[in-house]
PDB file of C-alpha atoms in Angstrom:
ATOM      1  CA  MET A 625      -0.049  -0.124  -0.164  1.00  0.00           C
ATOM      2  CA  LYS A 626       2.964   2.070   0.819  1.00  0.00           C
ATOM      3  CA  ARG A 627       4.430   1.927  -2.503  1.00  0.00           C
ATOM      4  CA  MET A 628       1.125   1.860  -3.948  1.00  0.00           C
ATOM      5  CA  ILE A 629       1.892   6.022  -3.821  1.00  0.00           C
ATOM      6  CA  TYR A 630       4.491   6.650  -5.482  1.00  0.00           C
ATOM      7  CA  LEU A 631       2.328   5.450  -8.539  1.00  0.00           C
ATOM      8  CA  LEU A 632      -0.399   7.551  -7.954  1.00  0.00           C
ATOM      9  CA  PRO A 633       1.714  10.856  -9.760  1.00  0.00           C
ATOM     10  CA  PHE A 634       2.348   8.507 -12.629  1.00  0.00           C
ATOM     11  CA  VAL A 635      -1.262   7.358 -13.109  1.00  0.00           C
ATOM     12  CA  GLY A 636      -2.356  11.235 -12.794  1.00  0.00           C
ATOM     13  CA  VAL A 637       0.134  11.381 -15.516  1.00  0.00           C
ATOM     14  CA  ALA A 638      -1.140   8.635 -17.899  1.00  0.00           C
ATOM     15  CA  LEU A 639      -4.815   9.484 -17.347  1.00  0.00           C
ATOM     16  CA  LEU A 640      -4.274  13.276 -18.102  1.00  0.00           C
ATOM     17  CA  ALA A 641      -1.657  11.952 -21.246  1.00  0.00           C
ATOM     18  CA  VAL A 642      -4.799   9.685 -22.654  1.00  0.00           C
ATOM     19  CA  GLY A 643      -7.523  12.725 -21.997  1.00  0.00           C
ATOM     20  CA  VAL A 644      -5.260  14.810 -23.676  1.00  0.00           C
ATOM     21  CA  TYR A 645      -4.453  12.525 -26.852  1.00  0.00           C
ATOM     22  CA  PHE A 646      -8.002  11.643 -27.389  1.00  0.00           C
ATOM     23  CA  ILE A 647      -9.224  15.026 -27.230  1.00  0.00           C
ATOM     24  CA  LYS A 648      -6.397  15.430 -30.170  1.00  0.00           C
ATOM     25  CA  THR A 649      -7.409  13.018 -32.451  1.00  0.00           C
ATOM     26  CA  LEU A 650     -10.982  11.971 -31.667  1.00  0.00           C
ATOM     27  CA  GLU A 651     -13.233  13.565 -34.403  1.00  0.00           C
ATOM     28  CA  ASN A 652     -16.657  14.740 -34.393  1.00  0.00           C
ATOM     29  CA  PRO A 653     -16.815  11.768 -31.118  1.00  0.00           C
ATOM     30  CA  GLN A 654     -20.266  10.573 -30.166  1.00  0.00           C
ATOM     31  CA  GLY A 655     -22.191   9.353 -27.035  1.00  0.00           C
ATOM     32  CA  ILE A 656     -19.867   8.753 -23.894  1.00  0.00           C
ATOM     33  CA  LEU A 657     -16.812   9.528 -26.250  1.00  0.00           C
ATOM     34  CA  GLN A 658     -17.798  12.651 -25.856  1.00  0.00           C
ATOM     35  CA  VAL A 659     -17.306  13.698 -22.142  1.00  0.00           C
ATOM     36  CA  LEU A 660     -14.987  10.449 -21.269  1.00  0.00           C
ATOM     37  CA  PRO A 661     -11.575  12.522 -22.984  1.00  0.00           C
ATOM     38  CA  TYR A 662     -12.234  15.103 -20.331  1.00  0.00           C
ATOM     39  CA  LEU A 663     -13.349  12.712 -16.899  1.00  0.00           C
ATOM     40  CA  PHE A 664     -10.165  11.324 -17.801  1.00  0.00           C
ATOM     41  CA  VAL A 665      -7.626  14.737 -17.977  1.00  0.00           C
ATOM     42  CA  GLY A 666      -9.673  15.418 -14.548  1.00  0.00           C
ATOM     43  CA  VAL A 667      -9.494  12.258 -13.011  1.00  0.00           C
ATOM     44  CA  GLY A 668      -5.825  12.491 -14.158  1.00  0.00           C
ATOM     45  CA  CYS A 669      -5.404  16.278 -12.707  1.00  0.00           C
ATOM     46  CA  VAL A 670      -6.779  14.893  -9.487  1.00  0.00           C
ATOM     47  CA  ILE A 671      -4.932  11.252  -8.943  1.00  0.00           C
ATOM     48  CA  PHE A 672      -1.746  13.566  -9.685  1.00  0.00           C
ATOM     49  CA  GLY A 673      -1.893  16.369  -7.242  1.00  0.00           C
ATOM     50  CA  TYR A 674      -2.736  14.344  -4.454  1.00  0.00           C
ATOM     51  CA  GLY A 675      -0.630  11.949  -5.286  1.00  0.00           C
ATOM     52  CA  MET A 676       2.327  14.523  -5.954  1.00  0.00           C
ATOM     53  CA  GLY A 677       1.006  15.853  -2.563  1.00  0.00           C
ATOM     54  CA  GLU A 678       1.369  12.675  -0.357  1.00  0.00           C
ATOM     55  CA  VAL A 679       4.781  11.768  -2.637  1.00  0.00           C
ATOM     56  CA  ILE A 680       6.590  15.161  -0.926  1.00  0.00           C
ATOM     57  CA  LEU A 681       4.456  14.825   2.405  1.00  0.00           C
ATOM     58  CA  ARG A 682       6.270  12.019   2.631  1.00  0.00           C
ATOM     59  CA  GLN A 683      10.185  12.647   1.648  1.00  0.00           C
ATOM     60  CA  ALA A 684       9.658  15.210   4.161  1.00  0.00           C
ATOM     61  CA  MET A 685       8.742  12.980   7.098  1.00  0.00           C
ATOM     62  CA  LYS A 686      11.613  10.711   6.150  1.00  0.00           C
ATOM     63  CA  ARG A 687      14.334  13.531   6.182  1.00  0.00           C
ATOM     64  CA  ALA A 688      12.712  14.882   9.332  1.00  0.00           C
ATOM     65  CA  PRO A 689      11.621  12.033  11.093  1.00  0.00           C
ATOM     66  CA  ASP A 690      11.219  14.886  14.890  1.00  0.00           C
ATOM     67  CA  ALA A 691       8.471  16.544  12.113  1.00  0.00           C
ATOM     68  CA  ALA A 692       6.918  13.427  11.335  1.00  0.00           C
ATOM     69  CA  LYS A 693       6.042  12.567  14.965  1.00  0.00           C
ATOM     70  CA  GLN A 694       4.873  15.828  15.787  1.00  0.00           C
ATOM     71  CA  LEU A 695       2.825  15.308  12.445  1.00  0.00           C
ATOM     72  CA  GLU A 696       1.426  12.384  13.610  1.00  0.00           C
ATOM     73  CA  ILE A 697       0.506  12.834  17.299  1.00  0.00           C
ATOM     74  CA  ASP A 698      -1.177  16.324  15.772  1.00  0.00           C
ATOM     75  CA  ARG A 699      -3.386  13.848  13.964  1.00  0.00           C
ATOM     76  CA  LYS A 700      -4.165  11.313  16.565  1.00  0.00           C
ATOM     77  CA  ASP A 701      -4.862  14.402  19.223  1.00  0.00           C
ATOM     78  CA  GLU A 702      -7.951  13.936  21.030  1.00  0.00           C
ATOM     79  CA  ARG A 703      -8.807  17.752  21.059  1.00  0.00           C
ATOM     80  CA  ASN A 704      -7.514  17.808  17.700  1.00  0.00           C
ATOM     81  CA  LEU A 705     -10.420  14.741  16.839  1.00  0.00           C
ATOM     82  CA  ALA A 706     -13.005  16.265  18.214  1.00  0.00           C
ATOM     83  CA  VAL A 707     -12.542  20.276  16.890  1.00  0.00           C
ATOM     84  CA  SER A 708     -12.506  18.352  13.369  1.00  0.00           C
ATOM     85  CA  SER A 709     -15.341  16.700  14.087  1.00  0.00           C
ATOM     86  CA  GLN A 710     -17.667  19.271  14.789  1.00  0.00           C
ATOM     87  CA  ALA A 711     -16.867  21.163  12.035  1.00  0.00           C
ATOM     88  CA  LYS A 712     -17.647  18.730  10.451  1.00  0.00           C
ATOM     89  CA  ALA A 713     -20.689  18.163  11.996  1.00  0.00           C
ATOM     90  CA  LYS A 714     -21.776  21.804  11.804  1.00  0.00           C
ATOM     91  CA  ALA A 715     -20.632  21.866   8.082  1.00  0.00           C
ATOM     92  CA  TYR A 716     -23.430  19.026   7.351  1.00  0.00           C
ATOM     93  CA  ASP A 717     -25.867  21.055   9.031  1.00  0.00           C
ATOM     94  CA  MET A 718     -25.399  23.324   6.667  1.00  0.00           C
ATOM     95  CA  MET A 719     -25.246  20.923   4.278  1.00  0.00           C
ATOM     96  CA  VAL A 720     -28.949  20.089   4.374  1.00  0.00           C
ATOM     97  CA  TYR A 721     -30.428  22.965   3.901  1.00  0.00           C
ATOM     98  CA  VAL A 722     -28.370  24.346   1.488  1.00  0.00           C
ATOM     99  CA  PHE A 723     -28.808  21.240  -0.723  1.00  0.00           C
ATOM    100  CA  LEU A 724     -32.412  21.516  -0.283  1.00  0.00           C
ATOM    101  CA  ALA A 725     -32.164  24.912  -1.008  1.00  0.00           C
ATOM    102  CA  LEU A 726     -30.728  23.941  -3.950  1.00  0.00           C
ATOM    103  CA  ILE A 727     -33.056  21.052  -4.656  1.00  0.00           C
ATOM    104  CA  ILE A 728     -35.847  23.222  -4.942  1.00  0.00           C
ATOM    105  CA  SER A 729     -34.904  26.194  -6.908  1.00  0.00           C
ATOM    106  CA  VAL A 730     -34.166  23.811  -8.803  1.00  0.00           C
ATOM    107  CA  SER A 731     -37.398  22.356  -9.521  1.00  0.00           C
ATOM    108  CA  MET A 732     -38.623  26.351  -9.771  1.00  0.00           C
ATOM    109  CA  MET A 733     -36.538  26.116 -12.897  1.00  0.00           C
ATOM    110  CA  GLY A 734     -38.224  23.314 -14.579  1.00  0.00           C
ATOM    111  CA  THR A 735     -34.504  21.332 -15.413  1.00  0.00           C
ATOM    112  CA  ASP A 736     -34.975  17.833 -16.749  1.00  0.00           C
ATOM    113  CA  LEU A 737     -37.153  15.804 -13.830  1.00  0.00           C
ATOM    114  CA  SER A 738     -33.879  13.018 -14.195  1.00  0.00           C
ATOM    115  CA  VAL A 739     -31.341  15.965 -12.855  1.00  0.00           C
ATOM    116  CA  LEU A 740     -33.415  16.746 -10.209  1.00  0.00           C
ATOM    117  CA  LEU A 741     -33.977  13.209  -9.654  1.00  0.00           C
ATOM    118  CA  LEU A 742     -30.653  12.512  -9.103  1.00  0.00           C
ATOM    119  CA  MET A 743     -30.411  15.593  -6.769  1.00  0.00           C
ATOM    120  CA  VAL A 744     -33.168  14.163  -4.787  1.00  0.00           C
ATOM    121  CA  PHE A 745     -31.921  10.774  -5.099  1.00  0.00           C
ATOM    122  CA  ALA A 746     -27.828  11.865  -3.204  1.00  0.00           C
ATOM    123  CA  TYR A 747     -30.322  14.479  -0.485  1.00  0.00           C
ATOM    124  CA  LEU A 748     -32.180  10.716  -0.004  1.00  0.00           C
ATOM    125  CA  SER A 749     -28.402   8.995   0.498  1.00  0.00           C
ATOM    126  CA  ILE A 750     -26.651  11.772   2.640  1.00  0.00           C
ATOM    127  CA  LEU A 751     -29.625  11.801   5.022  1.00  0.00           C
ATOM    128  CA  VAL A 752     -30.015   7.547   4.988  1.00  0.00           C
ATOM    129  CA  TYR A 753     -26.662   7.476   5.559  1.00  0.00           C
ATOM    130  CA  ASN A 754     -27.076   9.566   8.626  1.00  0.00           C
ATOM    131  CA  SER A 755     -29.813   7.423  10.151  1.00  0.00           C
ATOM    132  CA  TYR A 756     -27.302   4.476   9.210  1.00  0.00           C
ATOM    133  CA  HIS A 757     -24.367   5.881  11.348  1.00  0.00           C
ATOM    134  CA  ARG A 758     -26.727   7.006  13.766  1.00  0.00           C
ATOM    135  CA  ILE A 759     -28.567   3.554  14.226  1.00  0.00           C
ATOM    136  CA  LYS A 760     -25.190   1.914  14.173  1.00  0.00           C
ATOM    137  CA  PHE A 761     -23.084   4.302  17.010  1.00  0.00           C
ATOM    138  CA  PHE A 762     -26.483   3.929  18.909  1.00  0.00           C
ATOM    139  CA  ARG A 763     -25.258   0.403  18.992  1.00  0.00           C
ATOM    140  CA  GLU A 764     -22.418   0.150  19.401  1.00  0.00           C
ATOM    141  CA  MET A 765     -21.448   3.038  22.382  1.00  0.00           C
TER     142      MET A 765
ATOM    143  CA  MET B1033     -14.427  20.968  35.068  1.00  0.00           C
ATOM    144  CA  LYS B1034     -11.721  22.566  36.621  1.00  0.00           C
ATOM    145  CA  ASN B1035      -8.641  21.149  37.132  1.00  0.00           C
ATOM    146  CA  ARG B1036      -4.920  22.348  38.507  1.00  0.00           C
ATOM    147  CA  LEU B1037      -3.320  21.584  35.665  1.00  0.00           C
ATOM    148  CA  GLU B1038      -1.283  24.484  35.192  1.00  0.00           C
ATOM    149  CA  GLU B1039      -0.776  24.785  38.965  1.00  0.00           C
ATOM    150  CA  ILE B1040       1.309  21.117  38.840  1.00  0.00           C
ATOM    151  CA  ARG B1041       2.633  21.294  36.348  1.00  0.00           C
ATOM    152  CA  LYS B1042       4.111  24.483  37.395  1.00  0.00           C
ATOM    153  CA  GLN B1043       4.979  22.902  40.547  1.00  0.00           C
ATOM    154  CA  GLN B1044       6.830  20.280  39.191  1.00  0.00           C
ATOM    155  CA  GLY B1045       9.192  22.662  36.536  1.00  0.00           C
ATOM    156  CA  ILE B1046       7.999  21.103  33.548  1.00  0.00           C
ATOM    157  CA  SER B1047       6.688  22.885  30.248  1.00  0.00           C
ATOM    158  CA  GLN B1048       3.660  22.552  28.100  1.00  0.00           C
ATOM    159  CA  GLY B1049       5.881  21.156  25.499  1.00  0.00           C
ATOM    160  CA  GLU B1050       7.520  18.817  27.491  1.00  0.00           C
ATOM    161  CA  LEU B1051       3.810  17.578  29.386  1.00  0.00           C
ATOM    162  CA  ALA B1052       2.081  17.528  25.160  1.00  0.00           C
ATOM    163  CA  ALA B1053       5.281  15.119  24.329  1.00  0.00           C
ATOM    164  CA  ALA B1054       4.998  12.754  26.754  1.00  0.00           C
ATOM    165  CA  LEU B1055       1.531  12.168  26.938  1.00  0.00           C
ATOM    166  CA  GLU B1056       1.335  12.436  22.634  1.00  0.00           C
ATOM    167  CA  VAL B1057      -0.966  15.227  23.051  1.00  0.00           C
ATOM    168  CA  SER B1058      -0.860  18.598  21.254  1.00  0.00           C
ATOM    169  CA  ARG B1059       0.807  21.540  22.879  1.00  0.00           C
ATOM    170  CA  GLN B1060      -2.616  23.514  22.232  1.00  0.00           C
ATOM    171  CA  THR B1061      -4.493  20.961  24.071  1.00  0.00           C
ATOM    172  CA  ILE B1062      -2.641  21.138  26.962  1.00  0.00           C
ATOM    173  CA  GLY B1063      -3.236  25.267  26.776  1.00  0.00           C
ATOM    174  CA  SER B1064      -6.609  24.391  26.041  1.00  0.00           C
ATOM    175  CA  LEU B1065      -7.059  22.285  29.058  1.00  0.00           C
ATOM    176  CA  GLU B1066      -5.431  24.212  31.163  1.00  0.00           C
ATOM    177  CA  ASN B1067      -7.274  27.629  30.297  1.00  0.00           C
ATOM    178  CA  GLY B1068     -10.547  25.106  31.319  1.00  0.00           C
ATOM    179  CA  ARG B1069     -11.438  25.360  27.562  1.00  0.00           C
ATOM    180  CA  TYR B1070     -10.943  22.316  26.858  1.00  0.00           C
ATOM    181  CA  ASN B1071     -12.276  19.151  28.896  1.00  0.00           C
ATOM    182  CA  PRO B1072     -10.440  15.502  28.395  1.00  0.00           C
ATOM    183  CA  SER B1073     -11.837  11.792  28.019  1.00  0.00           C
ATOM    184  CA  ILE B1074     -11.194  10.080  30.105  1.00  0.00           C
ATOM    185  CA  LEU B1075      -8.586   8.804  28.555  1.00  0.00           C
ATOM    186  CA  LEU B1076      -5.930  11.782  29.122  1.00  0.00           C
ATOM    187  CA  ALA B1077      -7.178  12.427  31.731  1.00  0.00           C
ATOM    188  CA  PHE B1078      -6.258   9.022  33.539  1.00  0.00           C
ATOM    189  CA  LYS B1079      -3.025   9.563  31.340  1.00  0.00           C
ATOM    190  CA  ILE B1080      -2.597  12.888  33.236  1.00  0.00           C
ATOM    191  CA  ALA B1081      -3.355  11.604  36.987  1.00  0.00           C
ATOM    192  CA  ARG B1082      -0.735   9.022  35.562  1.00  0.00           C
ATOM    193  CA  TYR B1083       2.478  11.266  34.551  1.00  0.00           C
ATOM    194  CA  PHE B1084       2.148  13.192  37.648  1.00  0.00           C
ATOM    195  CA  GLY B1085       1.540  10.115  40.204  1.00  0.00           C
ATOM    196  CA  MET B1086      -1.585  11.711  40.923  1.00  0.00           C
ATOM    197  CA  ASN B1087      -5.224  10.437  41.844  1.00  0.00           C
ATOM    198  CA  ILE B1088      -7.800  11.602  38.812  1.00  0.00           C
ATOM    199  CA  GLU B1089      -9.702  14.191  41.568  1.00  0.00           C
ATOM    200  CA  GLU B1090      -6.435  15.613  42.455  1.00  0.00           C
ATOM    201  CA  VAL B1091      -6.016  16.763  39.506  1.00  0.00           C
ATOM    202  CA  PHE B1092      -9.627  16.928  38.173  1.00  0.00           C
ATOM    203  CA  ILE B1093     -12.308  19.525  40.048  1.00  0.00           C
ATOM    204  CA  TYR B1094     -16.201  18.144  39.409  1.00  0.00           C
ATOM    205  CA  GLU B1095     -18.495  19.963  40.558  1.00  0.00           C
ATOM    206  CA  GLU B1096     -22.213  19.083  40.554  1.00  0.00           C
ATOM    207  CA  ASP B1097     -23.851  22.261  39.083  1.00  0.00           C
ATOM    208  CA  GLU B1098     -21.681  22.277  35.988  1.00  0.00           C
ATOM    209  CA  LYS B1099     -23.404  22.260  32.970  1.00  0.00           C
ATOM    210  CA  ALA B1100     -20.741  21.132  30.568  1.00  0.00           C
TER     211      ALA B1100
END
């Protein structure tokens, strides 16, 4: 798994290259081929960025073990974890209302029903996921 | 919950950084504990008390009428 991280930038660049190649070479693409090259470019960029970040971080940690130890302590620190959880909870509460407002706005714009249903499905999935974990943690704790 | 962490730490001549390193928490956590802004988990409370060779009640003071 650790070595896999070092492959990520290469995977990202490869996806990016494939995407750019298809954009340049495909003439009059139809169906999914209209979107696929751009998807490759997007996903390639994300994977490359994340992979490079991880590689640089790991190299820095190898060179400075004290800083790495401090980083590990900060990552596991219970107050930092509590702060992070509380921030996520606040963001979730806000997201529930923002997403709902967005769905209502989009529905009033007369957007395609499939787009609206997709948004409603995504919204309900998040709420169901919340309920699932609430029940799970209720039983576990 | 109030605590005597700062008082005990200073009595023993330990810096916040040293205590944080010994307990494997961030220095900010020690600062927040001393200021009373953060209440530790029971595990951390035990670790702190054990580090100073004391009982939890000697470091942390529970007050019946407090809300948090």
